[in-house]
Coordinates of C-alpha atoms in Angstrom, one line a residue:
X417 CA 0.1 0.0 0.0
X418 CA 1.3 3.6 -0.6
X419 CA 2.4 5.6 2.4
X420 CA -0.3 8.5 2.0
X421 CA 2.0 10.0 5.1
X422 CA 4.3 10.8 3.1
X423 CA 2.2 13.0 1.2
X424 CA 1.0 15.0 3.6
X425 CA 2.3 18.6 3.0
X426 CA 1.1 19.9 6.3
X427 CA 1.8 17.5 9.7
X428 CA 0.9 18.4 12.9
X429 CA 2.2 16.5 16.4
X430 CA 1.5 16.3 19.9
X431 CA 4.2 14.6 22.4
X432 CA 2.6 14.1 26.3
X433 CA 5.6 12.5 27.3
X434 CA 6.7 14.3 30.6
X435 CA 10.5 13.9 29.9
X436 CA 11.8 16.4 27.4
X437 CA 13.9 14.2 25.5
X438 CA 11.5 11.7 24.9
X439 CA 8.8 14.6 23.5
X440 CA 11.5 15.8 21.2
X441 CA 11.8 12.3 19.6
X442 CA 7.9 11.5 19.7
X443 CA 7.4 15.0 18.1
X444 CA 10.5 15.0 15.5
X445 CA 9.1 11.1 14.7
X446 CA 5.4 12.5 14.1
X447 CA 6.4 15.7 12.3
X448 CA 8.9 15.3 10.0
X449 CA 9.0 14.0 6.4
X450 CA 12.1 14.4 3.8
X451 CA 11.3 17.3 2.6
X452 CA 10.1 19.4 5.7
X453 CA 11.1 23.2 5.4
X454 CA 9.7 24.5 8.6
X455 CA 8.7 23.4 12.2
X456 CA 6.7 25.3 14.3
X457 CA 6.5 24.0 18.2
X458 CA 4.6 24.8 21.3
X459 CA 6.3 23.5 24.6
X460 CA 5.2 23.5 28.4
X461 CA 7.3 25.7 30.7
X462 CA 7.4 22.3 33.0
X463 CA 9.9 20.9 30.6
X464 CA 13.8 22.2 31.2
X465 CA 14.6 24.8 28.2
X466 CA 18.2 23.6 28.5
X467 CA 17.5 20.3 27.7
X468 CA 14.5 20.9 25.4
X469 CA 16.4 23.0 23.3
X470 CA 19.5 20.5 22.6
X471 CA 17.2 17.9 22.1
X472 CA 15.5 19.7 19.6
X473 CA 18.5 21.1 17.9
X474 CA 20.0 17.7 17.5
X475 CA 17.1 15.7 16.0
X476 CA 16.0 18.9 13.7
X477 CA 19.4 19.6 12.4
X478 CA 18.9 21.2 9.0
X479 CA 15.5 22.2 9.1
X480 CA 14.2 25.8 10.0
X481 CA 12.3 25.5 13.6
X482 CA 10.7 27.9 16.0
X483 CA 8.8 27.7 19.0
X484 CA 7.8 29.0 22.4
X485 CA 6.8 28.5 26.0
X486 CA 3.1 28.4 26.9
X487 CA 0.5 28.2 29.3
X488 CA -1.2 25.3 27.6
X489 CA -0.2 23.7 24.3
X490 CA -3.2 22.7 22.0
X491 CA -2.6 19.6 19.6
X492 CA -3.8 16.3 18.2
X493 CA -4.0 15.4 21.9
X494 CA -6.2 18.0 22.6
X495 CA -6.5 21.0 25.4
X496 CA -3.3 19.6 27.5
X497 CA -0.4 21.1 29.7
X498 CA 3.1 19.0 30.0
X499 CA 3.4 18.8 26.5
X500 CA 4.6 19.4 23.3
X501 CA 2.8 20.3 20.3
X502 CA 3.6 21.6 16.5
X503 CA 3.4 21.5 13.1
X504 CA 5.5 20.5 9.9
X505 CA 5.1 22.5 6.6
X506 CA 6.4 20.6 3.3
X507 CA 8.0 22.4 0.3
X508 CA 4.6 22.2 -1.2
X509 CA 3.1 23.5 1.6
X510 CA 5.2 26.5 2.3
X511 CA 8.2 28.9 1.5
X512 CA 9.4 30.4 4.6
X513 CA 12.2 32.9 6.5
X514 CA 12.1 33.0 10.2
X515 CA 13.9 36.7 12.2
X516 CA 14.8 36.9 15.6
X517 CA 14.9 40.2 17.5
X518 CA 16.7 40.4 21.0
X519 CA 16.8 42.9 23.5
X520 CA 13.1 43.8 23.3
X521 CA 13.4 46.6 25.9
X522 CA 15.6 48.3 23.6
X523 CA 13.3 47.7 20.4
X524 CA 12.4 50.4 18.2
X525 CA 11.2 51.3 14.8
X526 CA 14.8 51.2 12.9
X527 CA 15.2 47.7 14.1
X528 CA 11.5 46.6 13.3
X529 CA 11.4 47.9 9.7
X530 CA 15.0 46.8 8.7
X531 CA 14.0 43.2 10.0
X532 CA 10.7 43.4 7.5
X533 CA 13.2 44.7 4.9
X534 CA 15.6 41.8 5.2
X535 CA 12.6 38.7 5.5
X536 CA 10.9 40.3 2.5
X537 CA 14.1 40.5 0.6
X538 CA 15.1 37.1 1.8
X539 CA 11.4 35.1 0.8
X540 CA 11.3 37.1 -2.7
X541 CA 14.7 35.7 -3.5
X542 CA 13.4 32.2 -3.2
X543 CA 9.7 32.6 -3.8
X544 CA 8.7 35.8 -6.0
X545 CA 5.5 37.6 -6.1
X546 CA 5.1 37.8 -2.3
X547 CA 2.0 39.5 -1.2
X548 CA -1.2 39.7 1.0
X549 CA -2.9 37.1 -0.9
X550 CA 0.0 34.6 -0.5
X551 CA 1.6 35.2 2.4
X552 CA 1.5 36.4 5.9
X553 CA 3.7 36.7 9.2
X554 CA 3.5 34.9 12.5
X555 CA 5.2 36.4 15.7
X556 CA 5.9 34.8 18.9
X557 CA 7.3 37.2 21.4
X558 CA 8.0 37.4 25.4
X559 CA 5.2 37.7 26.9
X560 CA 6.6 39.2 30.2
X561 CA 8.1 42.1 27.9
X562 CA 5.5 44.4 27.9
X563 CA 6.5 45.0 24.5
X564 CA 3.9 43.5 22.2
X565 CA 2.2 46.8 21.5
X566 CA 4.7 48.6 19.9
X567 CA 6.4 45.4 18.3
X568 CA 3.2 44.5 16.6
X569 CA 2.5 47.5 15.3
X570 CA 6.1 48.7 13.7
X571 CA 6.0 45.0 12.4
X572 CA 2.8 45.5 10.6
X573 CA 3.7 48.7 9.4
X574 CA 6.9 47.5 7.4
X575 CA 4.8 44.7 6.1
X576 CA 2.3 46.8 4.7
X577 CA -0.7 44.8 3.7
X578 CA 0.7 41.4 4.8
X579 CA -1.2 40.5 7.8
X580 CA 0.7 39.7 11.0
X581 CA -1.1 37.5 13.7
X582 CA 0.9 36.1 16.6
X583 CA 0.8 35.3 20.6
X584 CA 2.3 35.9 23.4
X585 CA 5.0 33.1 24.8
X586 CA 3.7 32.1 28.3
X587 CA 4.8 30.3 31.7
X588 CA 1.8 28.5 33.1
X589 CA 0.3 30.7 36.0
X590 CA 3.7 31.5 37.3
X591 CA 4.5 34.9 35.5
X592 CA 7.9 34.2 36.0
X593 CA 9.9 33.6 32.8
X594 CA 8.8 33.2 29.5
X595 CA 10.5 32.1 26.4
X596 CA 10.8 31.8 22.6
X597 CA 13.2 29.4 20.6
X598 CA 15.1 30.5 17.5
X599 CA 18.5 29.0 15.8
X600 CA 19.0 26.0 18.3
X601 CA 18.4 28.1 21.2
X602 CA 15.7 29.7 23.8
X603 CA 15.3 33.3 24.4
X604 CA 13.7 35.7 27.0
X605 CA 12.8 39.4 26.4
X606 CA 13.0 38.2 22.1
X607 CA 10.9 37.7 19.6
X608 CA 10.4 35.3 16.9
X609 CA 8.7 36.2 13.4
X610 CA 8.0 33.8 10.5
X611 CA 7.2 35.0 7.3
X612 CA 5.3 32.6 5.1
X613 CA 4.2 32.3 1.4
X614 CA 1.6 29.7 0.9
X615 CA -0.1 28.1 -2.3
X616 CA -2.8 26.9 0.1
X617 CA -6.2 29.4 0.6
X618 CA -5.9 30.9 3.9
X619 CA -7.3 33.1 6.3
X620 CA -6.3 35.0 9.4
X621 CA -8.8 35.6 11.8
X622 CA -9.8 36.2 15.6
X623 CA -12.3 35.2 17.4
X624 CA -13.8 36.1 21.1
X625 CA -17.2 35.2 22.7
X626 CA -17.7 38.1 24.3
X627 CA -20.3 41.2 24.4
X628 CA -19.5 44.8 25.7
X629 CA -22.4 46.0 28.1
X630 CA -23.7 49.2 27.9
X631 CA -22.1 50.9 30.8
X632 CA -19.0 53.2 30.5
X633 CA -16.6 53.2 32.7
X634 CA -13.0 55.1 32.0
X635 CA -9.2 54.8 33.2
X636 CA -9.0 58.0 35.3
X637 CA -5.2 57.2 36.5
X638 CA -2.8 54.6 35.0
X639 CA 0.7 53.6 35.6
X640 CA 1.3 53.0 31.4
X641 CA 4.8 51.6 32.4
X642 CA 3.6 48.6 34.1
X643 CA 0.1 48.2 32.8
X644 CA -2.1 49.3 35.9
X645 CA -4.9 51.0 36.0
X646 CA -4.8 52.8 39.5
X647 CA -8.2 54.2 39.3
X648 CA -11.5 53.8 37.6
X649 CA -14.2 56.7 37.3
X650 CA -12.2 58.5 39.9
X651 CA -12.5 55.2 42.4
X652 CA -10.0 52.6 43.5
X653 CA -9.6 50.5 40.3
X654 CA -10.6 46.5 41.9
X655 CA -13.8 48.6 43.8
X656 CA -14.7 49.8 41.1
X657 CA -14.6 46.8 38.6
X658 CA -16.3 44.5 41.4
X659 CA -18.9 46.9 41.7
X660 CA -19.7 47.0 37.7
X661 CA -19.3 43.1 37.7
X662 CA -20.7 42.1 41.2
X663 CA -18.2 40.3 42.2
X664 CA -16.5 40.4 45.9
X665 CA -14.0 43.0 46.0
X666 CA -12.2 41.6 48.3
X667 CA -11.9 37.9 46.6
X668 CA -11.1 39.1 43.2
X669 CA -9.5 36.4 41.6
X670 CA -8.1 35.3 37.9
X671 CA -11.6 33.1 37.6
X672 CA -13.4 36.5 37.8
X673 CA -11.3 38.2 35.4
X674 CA -11.9 35.7 32.8
X675 CA -15.7 35.5 33.1
X676 CA -15.8 39.2 32.9
X677 CA -13.3 41.1 30.7
X678 CA -13.5 44.8 30.0
X679 CA -13.5 45.4 26.5
X680 CA -12.5 48.9 24.1
X681 CA -13.9 49.8 20.8
X682 CA -12.0 50.3 18.2
X683 CA -13.2 51.5 14.2
X684 CA -16.2 49.9 15.4
X685 CA -14.6 46.8 16.4
X686 CA -14.5 45.3 20.1
X687 CA -11.4 44.2 21.5
X688 CA -10.6 43.1 24.9
X689 CA -8.4 44.1 27.6
X690 CA -7.8 41.7 30.5
X691 CA -7.1 42.0 33.7
X692 CA -4.1 39.3 34.9
X693 CA -4.2 40.6 38.9
X694 CA -5.2 42.8 41.7
X695 CA -2.6 44.4 43.7
X696 CA -2.5 44.7 47.5
X697 CA -3.0 48.6 46.5
X698 CA -5.9 48.2 44.4
X699 CA -4.8 48.9 41.5
X700 CA -5.6 46.3 38.6
X701 CA -2.4 45.0 36.5
X702 CA -3.4 43.7 32.7
X703 CA -1.9 41.7 30.1
X704 CA -2.0 44.7 27.6
X705 CA -1.6 48.9 28.1
X706 CA -4.3 50.9 29.4
X707 CA -3.9 54.7 29.1
X708 CA -5.6 57.0 30.9
X709 CA -8.8 58.2 29.8
X710 CA -9.8 55.0 27.7
X711 CA -13.5 54.2 27.9
X712 CA -14.3 50.7 28.6
X713 CA -16.9 48.3 29.2
X714 CA -17.9 45.3 31.2
X715 CA -17.8 42.5 29.1
X716 CA -20.5 39.5 29.3
X717 CA -19.4 36.0 27.8
X718 CA -21.5 33.9 25.4
X719 CA -21.2 30.3 25.0
X720 CA -17.5 30.0 24.1
X721 CA -17.2 26.6 22.2
X722 CA -20.5 27.6 20.3
X723 CA -18.6 30.5 18.7
X724 CA -15.7 28.9 18.3
X725 CA -17.2 26.6 16.2
X726 CA -19.1 28.7 14.1
X727 CA -16.3 30.7 13.5
X728 CA -14.0 27.5 12.2
X729 CA -17.3 26.2 9.9
X730 CA -17.8 30.2 8.3
X731 CA -13.7 29.7 7.7
X732 CA -14.3 26.0 6.1
X733 CA -17.2 27.6 4.1
X734 CA -14.9 29.8 2.6
X735 CA -11.4 28.4 1.8
X736 CA -12.7 24.5 2.1
X737 CA -11.6 21.6 4.5
X738 CA -9.6 23.1 6.6
X739 CA -5.9 21.1 6.7
X740 CA -4.7 23.1 9.8
X741 CA -6.0 26.1 12.4
X742 CA -2.9 27.7 13.7
X743 CA -4.4 29.0 16.9
X744 CA -3.2 31.6 19.4
X745 CA -5.7 31.2 22.4
X746 CA -5.3 33.1 25.4
X747 CA -4.6 31.8 29.6
X748 CA -8.1 33.6 30.1
X749 CA -10.2 31.2 28.0
X750 CA -8.3 28.2 29.1
X751 CA -9.0 29.4 32.9
X752 CA -12.7 29.4 31.7
X753 CA -12.8 26.3 29.8
X754 CA -11.1 24.3 33.1
X755 CA -13.4 26.0 35.2
X756 CA -16.7 25.1 33.3
X757 CA -15.6 21.6 32.7
X758 CA -15.2 21.7 28.8
X759 CA -11.7 20.2 28.4
X760 CA -13.3 17.0 26.1
X761 CA -15.4 19.5 24.8
X762 CA -12.7 21.7 23.4
X763 CA -10.9 18.0 22.3
X764 CA -13.7 17.4 20.1
X765 CA -13.3 20.6 18.7
X766 CA -9.8 20.6 18.4
X767 CA -9.2 17.0 16.4
X768 CA -12.5 18.1 14.2
X769 CA -10.5 21.3 12.7
X770 CA -7.4 20.5 13.2
X771 CA -6.0 23.0 15.6
X772 CA -2.7 23.7 16.9
X773 CA -1.2 26.1 18.9
X774 CA -0.4 27.4 22.4
X775 CA -2.1 29.2 25.4
X776 CA -0.6 32.9 25.4
X777 CA -0.2 35.7 27.5
X778 CA -1.8 37.9 25.0
X779 CA -2.8 38.0 21.0
X780 CA -1.6 40.1 18.2
X781 CA -3.8 40.8 15.3
X782 CA -2.9 43.2 12.6
X783 CA -0.8 45.0 14.7
X784 CA -2.9 45.3 17.6
X785 CA -2.0 43.6 20.9
X786 CA -5.1 42.2 22.5
X787 CA -6.4 39.5 25.2
X788 CA -8.8 36.8 25.4
X789 CA -9.1 36.2 22.5
X790 CA -8.2 33.2 19.6
X791 CA -6.2 34.9 16.9
X792 CA -5.0 32.4 14.1
X793 CA -4.1 31.1 10.7
X794 CA -6.7 28.8 9.1
X795 CA -5.3 26.6 5.8
X796 CA -7.9 25.1 3.4
X797 CA -7.8 23.0 0.7
X798 CA -6.6 24.1 -2.7
X799 CA -9.7 23.3 -5.6
X800 CA -7.6 20.3 -6.8
X801 CA -7.3 18.9 -3.8
X802 CA -10.7 19.0 -2.9
X803 CA -12.6 16.6 -5.8

């Protein structure tokens, strides 16, 4: 019988082995084929990064490999923790170049534009006619750098109409240190950008299941550098948030923030701005920037899995049967799924729509840094492959 696996231009893989060397070996065996051009991986923060990095560098020698640490992994084995998931692209599915940005604390516009210019030139030398119809950029960035807004904005400006999508690397619920992987090593305070041209139909997308309420809240005192809001409507931020949501101000938790995030309107579209934690002084620290004077609304959720299925069905209707959905899913969505006991339902959706990705500390879409959403790229089926 013919080996149909060899013909698959996109391969997904997921190892749940606790030992990083075994996980890397299982992942490699499942995802690599002779003409694999690019591998993306998403690894648990529980793995020893030195050991995992060494094993991936050794096993994937000669293949372009990038990845990051997570707050949870998405792949063929479902919605997991302490695992290694990812995807490999063969030559027929993608032509790609990668770039790395270090020292994000000193990142500036010129660095971003230089990187994009070099990457575009390199990709076009390999595969001419790069455009927004056949290319996109995928970003993985240190989720504790607090530089996502600047980096995403600058990179999208340099890319022009080529869409940027991505997620912030995570560290479970520890919020201690996050990593991206490039050229055989894990790095903190850095970001990896992948520029991909593909012959497959694809769509960059986002989905969220929250609807803003009518009441308007105003951030009246802000520590922008630390993404903290001191006052809302002239009152201590945590106290006013608790009043607006109905939660006990003395028992605010990530579960509360996951259930009732705040949202802002930009260009007629609602974007979630999620709260990371409440501080001893009753200020609130967010996962993304909040400017003084910003007007936002408390949001209430619809059924998460129904919203996700509808989004994926709409994508499938547009670009044909899905070969892959590369997904960046917020950590707060993960908390909601776990707290509501919906992991098995999510595993069914992941399997049905061929999703691979990770739980993030934030998501990026077309130059905007957002929260409590799922951003991603859906790959469809070319007409000649679709009967």
